[in-house]
Amino acid sequence: MSATRRYKDAWEGFWSEASSEPGAVFWDAEPALTAGLHLALFEPHMAAADLPLVDLGCGNGTQTRFLADRFRHVVGADLSAGAIEHARYSDPAGQAEYRQLDATDKAEIEQLHAELGDTNVYMRGVLHQCEPEGRHPLAQSVATLLGERGRACVVEPSQAAGTLLMGLARGDAGPPPKMEPVLRHGIAPVEVPDAEVSEIFRAAGLEILVSGELPLTTTDYTPDGSRIELPSRWLVLGRAG
Ligand SMILES: C[S@@+](CC[C@H](N)C(=O)[O-])C[C@H]1O[C@@H](n2cnc3c(N)ncnc32)[C@H](O)[C@@H]1O
């Protein structure tokens, strides 16, 4: 399968309006609070840290650049041409390589795997808002990229994050300000039930090597001035033995 025109347009519309200012986008928190925390959990489980690393659904590349400081060959891949433009603009030294691709498109992922061989994968916040028909193909793509030797670190907001956001949206102040463009472009947040996340990856032939909970720090604040943190789950995956 591949993503529908409506879904692609939603992301393209979002990224074409997004500012390149650090912290302008709801989920775009500093890497020290994001990929930095995940990497400490992920690295001990990498079977081969010298493989290329793909940041799948890299958005504007904030986390990709952090990863590119630590790994030899990092590729940021995103569905949206606008996201890739932001990512390249913010990486003038070209620390990472960026590609526009649809991670639910089998042929595009097979092509990437043919070029890079087995890779490690970082994927944050992509499964939970992708189209329901895209969930299994997306997990299958992660499995294809990993091949025999790669490992993936997947981070997704939990169901409780949806409840929290819904509660904030219904409050007097309405949705957090930086959520407004996300909702306006028709991007549906936190749609995958917790129990399904593991099942989706297992169905793609992947094994959960280790997992845990962590707050997903956003760049937005509640009316009382506290930074919004969403409950999230991280998983390290490898091919089932
Ligand atoms: C919530 S953002 C997270 C961005 C980034 N991973 C981060 O942690 O900052 C989700 C990203 O996934 C991208 N995306 C959604 N569906 C995709 C697909 N089928 N293939 C590739 N990228 C996709 C969107 O364009 C968007 O940039």
PDB file of C-alpha atoms and ligand atoms in Angstrom:
ATOM      1  CA  MET A   1       0.000   0.000   0.000  1.00  0.00           C
ATOM      2  CA  SER A   2       0.985   3.633   0.072  1.00  0.00           C
ATOM      3  CA  ALA A   3      -0.322   6.617   1.990  1.00  0.00           C
ATOM      4  CA  THR A   4      -3.510   8.225   0.658  1.00  0.00           C
ATOM      5  CA  ARG A   5      -3.481  11.609  -1.049  1.00  0.00           C
ATOM      6  CA  ARG A   6      -5.500  13.072   1.852  1.00  0.00           C
ATOM      7  CA  TYR A   7      -2.931  11.898   4.403  1.00  0.00           C
ATOM      8  CA  LYS A   8       0.043  13.142   2.361  1.00  0.00           C
ATOM      9  CA  ASP A   9      -1.645  16.503   1.840  1.00  0.00           C
ATOM     10  CA  ALA A  10      -2.310  16.796   5.593  1.00  0.00           C
ATOM     11  CA  TRP A  11       1.403  16.410   6.375  1.00  0.00           C
ATOM     12  CA  GLU A  12       2.493  18.573   3.454  1.00  0.00           C
ATOM     13  CA  GLY A  13       0.116  21.303   4.600  1.00  0.00           C
ATOM     14  CA  PHE A  14       1.390  21.058   8.163  1.00  0.00           C
ATOM     15  CA  TRP A  15       5.091  21.235   7.227  1.00  0.00           C
ATOM     16  CA  SER A  16       4.612  23.972   4.638  1.00  0.00           C
ATOM     17  CA  GLU A  17       3.237  26.241   7.383  1.00  0.00           C
ATOM     18  CA  ALA A  18       5.597  25.172  10.164  1.00  0.00           C
ATOM     19  CA  SER A  19       8.272  27.567  11.334  1.00  0.00           C
ATOM     20  CA  SER A  20      11.918  26.463  11.346  1.00  0.00           C
ATOM     21  CA  GLU A  21      12.404  28.087  14.752  1.00  0.00           C
ATOM     22  CA  PRO A  22      13.534  25.526  17.351  1.00  0.00           C
ATOM     23  CA  GLY A  23      10.593  24.491  19.508  1.00  0.00           C
ATOM     24  CA  ALA A  24       7.901  25.853  17.179  1.00  0.00           C
ATOM     25  CA  VAL A  25       6.440  22.387  16.545  1.00  0.00           C
ATOM     26  CA  PHE A  26       4.500  20.622  19.331  1.00  0.00           C
ATOM     27  CA  TRP A  27       6.662  17.456  19.551  1.00  0.00           C
ATOM     28  CA  ASP A  28       9.975  19.040  18.552  1.00  0.00           C
ATOM     29  CA  ALA A  29      11.675  18.957  21.963  1.00  0.00           C
ATOM     30  CA  GLU A  30      15.414  19.314  22.496  1.00  0.00           C
ATOM     31  CA  PRO A  31      17.300  16.063  21.724  1.00  0.00           C
ATOM     32  CA  ALA A  32      18.729  15.963  25.264  1.00  0.00           C
ATOM     33  CA  LEU A  33      15.139  15.304  26.430  1.00  0.00           C
ATOM     34  CA  THR A  34      14.260  13.093  23.472  1.00  0.00           C
ATOM     35  CA  ALA A  35      16.604  11.046  21.253  1.00  0.00           C
ATOM     36  CA  GLY A  36      19.345  11.446  23.876  1.00  0.00           C
ATOM     37  CA  LEU A  37      17.236   9.580  26.448  1.00  0.00           C
ATOM     38  CA  HIS A  38      16.181   6.970  23.914  1.00  0.00           C
ATOM     39  CA  LEU A  39      19.709   6.374  22.693  1.00  0.00           C
ATOM     40  CA  ALA A  40      20.903   5.533  26.193  1.00  0.00           C
ATOM     41  CA  LEU A  41      18.226   2.817  26.274  1.00  0.00           C
ATOM     42  CA  PHE A  42      18.728   1.717  22.667  1.00  0.00           C
ATOM     43  CA  GLU A  43      22.508   1.528  22.266  1.00  0.00           C
ATOM     44  CA  PRO A  44      23.141  -1.356  24.681  1.00  0.00           C
ATOM     45  CA  HIS A  45      20.802  -3.503  22.557  1.00  0.00           C
ATOM     46  CA  MET A  46      22.244  -2.681  19.143  1.00  0.00           C
ATOM     47  CA  ALA A  47      23.778  -5.814  17.688  1.00  0.00           C
ATOM     48  CA  ALA A  48      25.830  -3.725  15.237  1.00  0.00           C
ATOM     49  CA  ALA A  49      26.233  -0.024  16.027  1.00  0.00           C
ATOM     50  CA  ASP A  50      28.241   0.466  12.820  1.00  0.00           C
ATOM     51  CA  LEU A  51      25.207  -0.123  10.567  1.00  0.00           C
ATOM     52  CA  PRO A  52      23.608   2.925   8.926  1.00  0.00           C
ATOM     53  CA  LEU A  53      20.825   4.369  11.050  1.00  0.00           C
ATOM     54  CA  VAL A  54      17.501   5.453   9.519  1.00  0.00           C
ATOM     55  CA  ASP A  55      15.354   8.013  11.337  1.00  0.00           C
ATOM     56  CA  LEU A  56      12.020   6.916   9.863  1.00  0.00           C
ATOM     57  CA  GLY A  57       9.489   9.779   9.752  1.00  0.00           C
ATOM     58  CA  CYS A  58      12.213  12.250  10.698  1.00  0.00           C
ATOM     59  CA  GLY A  59      10.095  15.410  10.403  1.00  0.00           C
ATOM     60  CA  ASN A  60      12.278  18.554  10.511  1.00  0.00           C
ATOM     61  CA  GLY A  61      15.314  16.474  11.503  1.00  0.00           C
ATOM     62  CA  THR A  62      15.976  17.802  15.026  1.00  0.00           C
ATOM     63  CA  GLN A  63      16.522  14.292  16.376  1.00  0.00           C
ATOM     64  CA  THR A  64      18.229  13.156  13.138  1.00  0.00           C
ATOM     65  CA  ARG A  65      20.998  15.744  13.561  1.00  0.00           C
ATOM     66  CA  PHE A  66      21.583  14.603  17.130  1.00  0.00           C
ATOM     67  CA  LEU A  67      21.861  10.996  15.905  1.00  0.00           C
ATOM     68  CA  ALA A  68      24.194  12.072  13.086  1.00  0.00           C
ATOM     69  CA  ASP A  69      26.586  13.471  15.711  1.00  0.00           C
ATOM     70  CA  ARG A  70      26.881   9.970  17.133  1.00  0.00           C
ATOM     71  CA  PHE A  71      26.684   7.597  14.181  1.00  0.00           C
ATOM     72  CA  ARG A  72      28.712   7.441  10.990  1.00  0.00           C
ATOM     73  CA  HIS A  73      25.876   7.218   8.461  1.00  0.00           C
ATOM     74  CA  VAL A  74      22.426   8.593   9.351  1.00  0.00           C
ATOM     75  CA  VAL A  75      19.526   8.894   6.913  1.00  0.00           C
ATOM     76  CA  GLY A  76      16.428  10.939   7.779  1.00  0.00           C
ATOM     77  CA  ALA A  77      13.392   9.817   5.769  1.00  0.00           C
ATOM     78  CA  ASP A  78       9.988  11.456   5.690  1.00  0.00           C
ATOM     79  CA  LEU A  79       6.799  11.372   3.633  1.00  0.00           C
ATOM     80  CA  SER A  80       6.658  15.139   3.374  1.00  0.00           C
ATOM     81  CA  ALA A  81       8.827  17.120   0.950  1.00  0.00           C
ATOM     82  CA  GLY A  82       8.299  20.135   3.235  1.00  0.00           C
ATOM     83  CA  ALA A  83       9.640  18.238   6.258  1.00  0.00           C
ATOM     84  CA  ILE A  84      12.716  17.189   4.274  1.00  0.00           C
ATOM     85  CA  GLU A  85      13.226  20.800   3.187  1.00  0.00           C
ATOM     86  CA  HIS A  86      13.180  21.912   6.857  1.00  0.00           C
ATOM     87  CA  ALA A  87      15.579  19.110   7.764  1.00  0.00           C
ATOM     88  CA  ARG A  88      18.071  20.024   5.020  1.00  0.00           C
ATOM     89  CA  TYR A  89      17.828  23.745   5.832  1.00  0.00           C
ATOM     90  CA  SER A  90      18.646  23.039   9.486  1.00  0.00           C
ATOM     91  CA  ASP A  91      21.614  20.846   8.574  1.00  0.00           C
ATOM     92  CA  PRO A  92      23.754  23.061   6.342  1.00  0.00           C
ATOM     93  CA  ALA A  93      26.846  20.937   7.033  1.00  0.00           C
ATOM     94  CA  GLY A  94      24.993  17.888   5.696  1.00  0.00           C
ATOM     95  CA  GLN A  95      25.719  15.757   8.761  1.00  0.00           C
ATOM     96  CA  ALA A  96      22.865  13.447   7.773  1.00  0.00           C
ATOM     97  CA  GLU A  97      21.387  12.467   4.421  1.00  0.00           C
ATOM     98  CA  TYR A  98      17.676  13.134   3.847  1.00  0.00           C
ATOM     99  CA  ARG A  99      15.164  11.323   1.640  1.00  0.00           C
ATOM    100  CA  GLN A 100      11.528  11.846   0.863  1.00  0.00           C
ATOM    101  CA  LEU A 101       9.828   8.477   1.014  1.00  0.00           C
ATOM    102  CA  ASP A 102       6.615   6.816   2.074  1.00  0.00           C
ATOM    103  CA  ALA A 103       7.464   4.353   4.828  1.00  0.00           C
ATOM    104  CA  THR A 104       4.292   2.376   4.105  1.00  0.00           C
ATOM    105  CA  ASP A 105       5.337   1.798   0.500  1.00  0.00           C
ATOM    106  CA  LYS A 106       6.967  -1.630   0.238  1.00  0.00           C
ATOM    107  CA  ALA A 107       8.854  -0.885  -2.987  1.00  0.00           C
ATOM    108  CA  GLU A 108      10.357   2.368  -1.668  1.00  0.00           C
ATOM    109  CA  ILE A 109      11.528   0.674   1.530  1.00  0.00           C
ATOM    110  CA  GLU A 110      12.949  -2.310  -0.340  1.00  0.00           C
ATOM    111  CA  GLN A 111      14.861   0.132  -2.537  1.00  0.00           C
ATOM    112  CA  LEU A 112      16.304   1.866   0.557  1.00  0.00           C
ATOM    113  CA  HIS A 113      17.294  -1.493   2.062  1.00  0.00           C
ATOM    114  CA  ALA A 114      18.901  -2.528  -1.230  1.00  0.00           C
ATOM    115  CA  GLU A 115      21.023   0.646  -1.098  1.00  0.00           C
ATOM    116  CA  LEU A 116      21.959   0.628   2.581  1.00  0.00           C
ATOM    117  CA  GLY A 117      21.812  -3.035   3.563  1.00  0.00           C
ATOM    118  CA  ASP A 118      20.583  -3.829   7.075  1.00  0.00           C
ATOM    119  CA  THR A 119      20.115  -0.687   9.154  1.00  0.00           C
ATOM    120  CA  ASN A 120      19.287   0.357  12.667  1.00  0.00           C
ATOM    121  CA  VAL A 121      16.074   2.381  12.873  1.00  0.00           C
ATOM    122  CA  TYR A 122      14.854   5.176  15.135  1.00  0.00           C
ATOM    123  CA  MET A 123      11.148   5.918  14.773  1.00  0.00           C
ATOM    124  CA  ARG A 124       9.372   8.351  17.061  1.00  0.00           C
ATOM    125  CA  GLY A 125       5.739   9.336  16.829  1.00  0.00           C
ATOM    126  CA  VAL A 126       4.935   7.906  13.410  1.00  0.00           C
ATOM    127  CA  LEU A 127       2.793   4.817  14.064  1.00  0.00           C
ATOM    128  CA  HIS A 128       0.308   6.519  16.366  1.00  0.00           C
ATOM    129  CA  GLN A 129      -0.976   8.962  13.772  1.00  0.00           C
ATOM    130  CA  CYS A 130      -0.559   6.990  10.552  1.00  0.00           C
ATOM    131  CA  GLU A 131      -3.586   5.732   8.663  1.00  0.00           C
ATOM    132  CA  PRO A 132      -5.059   2.518  10.134  1.00  0.00           C
ATOM    133  CA  GLU A 133      -4.328   0.601   6.894  1.00  0.00           C
ATOM    134  CA  GLY A 134      -0.743   1.851   7.083  1.00  0.00           C
ATOM    135  CA  ARG A 135       0.086   0.408  10.519  1.00  0.00           C
ATOM    136  CA  HIS A 136       1.013  -3.117   9.446  1.00  0.00           C
ATOM    137  CA  PRO A 137       2.891  -1.975   6.312  1.00  0.00           C
ATOM    138  CA  LEU A 138       4.828   0.526   8.462  1.00  0.00           C
ATOM    139  CA  ALA A 139       5.880  -2.210  10.905  1.00  0.00           C
ATOM    140  CA  GLN A 140       6.771  -4.451   7.955  1.00  0.00           C
ATOM    141  CA  SER A 141       8.976  -1.641   6.621  1.00  0.00           C
ATOM    142  CA  VAL A 142      10.811  -1.448   9.936  1.00  0.00           C
ATOM    143  CA  ALA A 143      11.391  -5.221   9.691  1.00  0.00           C
ATOM    144  CA  THR A 144      12.650  -4.892   6.098  1.00  0.00           C
ATOM    145  CA  LEU A 145      15.126  -2.163   7.031  1.00  0.00           C
ATOM    146  CA  LEU A 146      16.443  -4.121  10.044  1.00  0.00           C
ATOM    147  CA  GLY A 147      16.984  -7.312   8.078  1.00  0.00           C
ATOM    148  CA  GLU A 148      19.038  -9.799  10.079  1.00  0.00           C
ATOM    149  CA  ARG A 149      21.316  -7.498  12.038  1.00  0.00           C
ATOM    150  CA  GLY A 150      19.499  -4.208  12.629  1.00  0.00           C
ATOM    151  CA  ARG A 151      17.652  -3.091  15.750  1.00  0.00           C
ATOM    152  CA  ALA A 152      14.901  -0.517  16.029  1.00  0.00           C
ATOM    153  CA  CYS A 153      14.008   1.929  18.761  1.00  0.00           C
ATOM    154  CA  VAL A 154      10.348   2.882  18.427  1.00  0.00           C
ATOM    155  CA  VAL A 155       8.765   5.539  20.632  1.00  0.00           C
ATOM    156  CA  GLU A 156       5.022   6.137  20.631  1.00  0.00           C
ATOM    157  CA  PRO A 157       2.708   8.134  22.881  1.00  0.00           C
ATOM    158  CA  SER A 158       0.487   5.803  24.911  1.00  0.00           C
ATOM    159  CA  GLN A 159      -3.298   5.808  24.934  1.00  0.00           C
ATOM    160  CA  ALA A 160      -3.171   7.841  28.139  1.00  0.00           C
ATOM    161  CA  ALA A 161      -1.547  10.637  26.120  1.00  0.00           C
ATOM    162  CA  GLY A 162      -4.697  10.844  23.990  1.00  0.00           C
ATOM    163  CA  THR A 163      -6.840  11.089  27.111  1.00  0.00           C
ATOM    164  CA  LEU A 164      -4.577  13.809  28.494  1.00  0.00           C
ATOM    165  CA  LEU A 165      -4.670  15.818  25.250  1.00  0.00           C
ATOM    166  CA  MET A 166      -8.427  15.414  25.001  1.00  0.00           C
ATOM    167  CA  GLY A 167      -8.776  16.678  28.578  1.00  0.00           C
ATOM    168  CA  LEU A 168      -6.642  19.726  27.787  1.00  0.00           C
ATOM    169  CA  ALA A 169      -8.590  20.371  24.574  1.00  0.00           C
ATOM    170  CA  ARG A 170     -11.896  20.319  26.468  1.00  0.00           C
ATOM    171  CA  GLY A 171     -10.605  22.676  29.140  1.00  0.00           C
ATOM    172  CA  ASP A 172     -11.403  26.410  29.142  1.00  0.00           C
ATOM    173  CA  ALA A 173      -8.137  27.224  27.376  1.00  0.00           C
ATOM    174  CA  GLY A 174      -8.845  24.764  24.514  1.00  0.00           C
ATOM    175  CA  PRO A 175      -6.158  22.623  22.855  1.00  0.00           C
ATOM    176  CA  PRO A 176      -2.530  23.497  23.580  1.00  0.00           C
ATOM    177  CA  PRO A 177      -1.593  26.284  21.112  1.00  0.00           C
ATOM    178  CA  LYS A 178       0.975  24.222  19.214  1.00  0.00           C
ATOM    179  CA  MET A 179      -1.569  21.395  18.743  1.00  0.00           C
ATOM    180  CA  GLU A 180      -3.851  23.723  16.804  1.00  0.00           C
ATOM    181  CA  PRO A 181      -2.086  23.386  13.401  1.00  0.00           C
ATOM    182  CA  VAL A 182      -1.817  19.612  13.850  1.00  0.00           C
ATOM    183  CA  LEU A 183      -5.572  19.287  14.350  1.00  0.00           C
ATOM    184  CA  ARG A 184      -6.433  21.870  11.685  1.00  0.00           C
ATOM    185  CA  HIS A 185      -4.532  19.869   9.058  1.00  0.00           C
ATOM    186  CA  GLY A 186      -6.497  16.753   9.981  1.00  0.00           C
ATOM    187  CA  ILE A 187      -3.635  14.828  11.596  1.00  0.00           C
ATOM    188  CA  ALA A 188      -5.202  12.493  14.146  1.00  0.00           C
ATOM    189  CA  PRO A 189      -3.041  12.036  17.244  1.00  0.00           C
ATOM    190  CA  VAL A 190      -2.740   8.909  19.415  1.00  0.00           C
ATOM    191  CA  GLU A 191      -5.040   6.597  17.546  1.00  0.00           C
ATOM    192  CA  VAL A 192      -3.417   3.196  18.236  1.00  0.00           C
ATOM    193  CA  PRO A 193      -4.538   1.306  21.362  1.00  0.00           C
ATOM    194  CA  ASP A 194      -1.581   0.342  23.592  1.00  0.00           C
ATOM    195  CA  ALA A 195      -2.208  -3.384  23.281  1.00  0.00           C
ATOM    196  CA  GLU A 196      -2.067  -3.168  19.493  1.00  0.00           C
ATOM    197  CA  VAL A 197       1.391  -1.600  19.277  1.00  0.00           C
ATOM    198  CA  SER A 198       3.268  -4.746  20.304  1.00  0.00           C
ATOM    199  CA  GLU A 199       0.967  -6.931  18.201  1.00  0.00           C
ATOM    200  CA  ILE A 200       1.596  -4.864  15.077  1.00  0.00           C
ATOM    201  CA  PHE A 201       5.370  -5.313  15.369  1.00  0.00           C
ATOM    202  CA  ARG A 202       5.119  -9.003  16.286  1.00  0.00           C
ATOM    203  CA  ALA A 203       2.958  -9.595  13.220  1.00  0.00           C
ATOM    204  CA  ALA A 204       5.831  -8.151  11.151  1.00  0.00           C
ATOM    205  CA  GLY A 205       8.165 -10.846  12.513  1.00  0.00           C
ATOM    206  CA  LEU A 206       9.818  -8.625  15.105  1.00  0.00           C
ATOM    207  CA  GLU A 207      10.602  -9.426  18.692  1.00  0.00           C
ATOM    208  CA  ILE A 208      10.422  -6.897  21.532  1.00  0.00           C
ATOM    209  CA  LEU A 209      13.843  -7.108  23.168  1.00  0.00           C
ATOM    210  CA  VAL A 210      13.098  -4.562  25.865  1.00  0.00           C
ATOM    211  CA  SER A 211      10.512  -1.835  26.462  1.00  0.00           C
ATOM    212  CA  GLY A 212       9.496   0.752  29.004  1.00  0.00           C
ATOM    213  CA  GLU A 213       7.642   3.973  29.730  1.00  0.00           C
ATOM    214  CA  LEU A 214       9.002   7.506  29.489  1.00  0.00           C
ATOM    215  CA  PRO A 215       7.374  10.917  29.385  1.00  0.00           C
ATOM    216  CA  LEU A 216       7.411  12.391  25.884  1.00  0.00           C
ATOM    217  CA  THR A 217       8.330  16.015  26.439  1.00  0.00           C
ATOM    218  CA  THR A 218       6.571  18.482  24.141  1.00  0.00           C
ATOM    219  CA  THR A 219       7.410  22.132  23.475  1.00  0.00           C
ATOM    220  CA  ASP A 220       4.039  23.369  24.772  1.00  0.00           C
ATOM    221  CA  TYR A 221       2.768  24.477  28.180  1.00  0.00           C
ATOM    222  CA  THR A 222      -0.504  24.228  30.079  1.00  0.00           C
ATOM    223  CA  PRO A 223      -2.189  27.498  31.160  1.00  0.00           C
ATOM    224  CA  ASP A 224      -0.557  27.090  34.600  1.00  0.00           C
ATOM    225  CA  GLY A 225       2.867  27.167  32.933  1.00  0.00           C
ATOM    226  CA  SER A 226       3.898  23.520  33.243  1.00  0.00           C
ATOM    227  CA  ARG A 227       5.478  21.856  30.252  1.00  0.00           C
ATOM    228  CA  ILE A 228       3.211  19.259  28.652  1.00  0.00           C
ATOM    229  CA  GLU A 229       4.605  15.744  28.886  1.00  0.00           C
ATOM    230  CA  LEU A 230       2.769  12.864  27.255  1.00  0.00           C
ATOM    231  CA  PRO A 231       2.949   9.325  28.597  1.00  0.00           C
ATOM    232  CA  SER A 232       4.820   7.260  26.036  1.00  0.00           C
ATOM    233  CA  ARG A 233       6.252   3.811  25.513  1.00  0.00           C
ATOM    234  CA  TRP A 234       9.581   2.893  23.942  1.00  0.00           C
ATOM    235  CA  LEU A 235      10.417  -0.496  22.458  1.00  0.00           C
ATOM    236  CA  VAL A 236      13.653  -1.980  21.164  1.00  0.00           C
ATOM    237  CA  LEU A 237      12.953  -4.469  18.378  1.00  0.00           C
ATOM    238  CA  GLY A 238      14.908  -7.018  16.419  1.00  0.00           C
ATOM    239  CA  ARG A 239      14.068  -9.835  14.045  1.00  0.00           C
ATOM    240  CA  ALA A 240      12.344 -12.673  15.933  1.00  0.00           C
ATOM    241  CA  GLY A 241      14.775 -15.595  16.309  1.00  0.00           C
TER     242      GLY A 241
HETATM  243  C1  LIG B   1       4.742  13.387  14.850  1.00  0.00           C
HETATM  244  S1  LIG B   1       5.916  13.671  13.587  1.00  0.00           S
HETATM  245  C2  LIG B   1       7.416  13.090  14.365  1.00  0.00           C
HETATM  246  C3  LIG B   1       8.653  13.600  13.667  1.00  0.00           C
HETATM  247  C4  LIG B   1       9.982  13.068  14.231  1.00  0.00           C
HETATM  248  N1  LIG B   1      10.028  11.613  14.236  1.00  0.00           N
HETATM  249  C5  LIG B   1      10.261  13.587  15.618  1.00  0.00           C
HETATM  250  O1  LIG B   1      10.347  12.772  16.541  1.00  0.00           O
HETATM  251  O2  LIG B   1      10.384  14.812  15.775  1.00  0.00           O
HETATM  252  C6  LIG B   1       5.547  12.362  12.431  1.00  0.00           C
HETATM  253  C7  LIG B   1       6.347  12.464  11.141  1.00  0.00           C
HETATM  254  O3  LIG B   1       6.140  11.270  10.400  1.00  0.00           O
HETATM  255  C8  LIG B   1       6.036  11.582   9.038  1.00  0.00           C
HETATM  256  N2  LIG B   1       5.287  10.506   8.397  1.00  0.00           N
HETATM  257  C9  LIG B   1       3.986  10.200   8.574  1.00  0.00           C
HETATM  258  N3  LIG B   1       3.655   9.141   7.830  1.00  0.00           N
HETATM  259  C10 LIG B   1       4.758   8.776   7.149  1.00  0.00           C
HETATM  260  C11 LIG B   1       5.042   7.778   6.177  1.00  0.00           C
HETATM  261  N4  LIG B   1       4.102   6.962   5.734  1.00  0.00           N
HETATM  262  N5  LIG B   1       6.304   7.692   5.701  1.00  0.00           N
HETATM  263  C12 LIG B   1       7.272   8.536   6.110  1.00  0.00           C
HETATM  264  N6  LIG B   1       7.054   9.511   7.018  1.00  0.00           N
HETATM  265  C13 LIG B   1       5.814   9.635   7.527  1.00  0.00           C
HETATM  266  C14 LIG B   1       5.296  12.922   9.023  1.00  0.00           C
HETATM  267  O4  LIG B   1       5.490  13.630   7.808  1.00  0.00           O
HETATM  268  C15 LIG B   1       5.942  13.621  10.227  1.00  0.00           C
HETATM  269  O5  LIG B   1       7.056  14.362   9.856  1.00  0.00           O
END
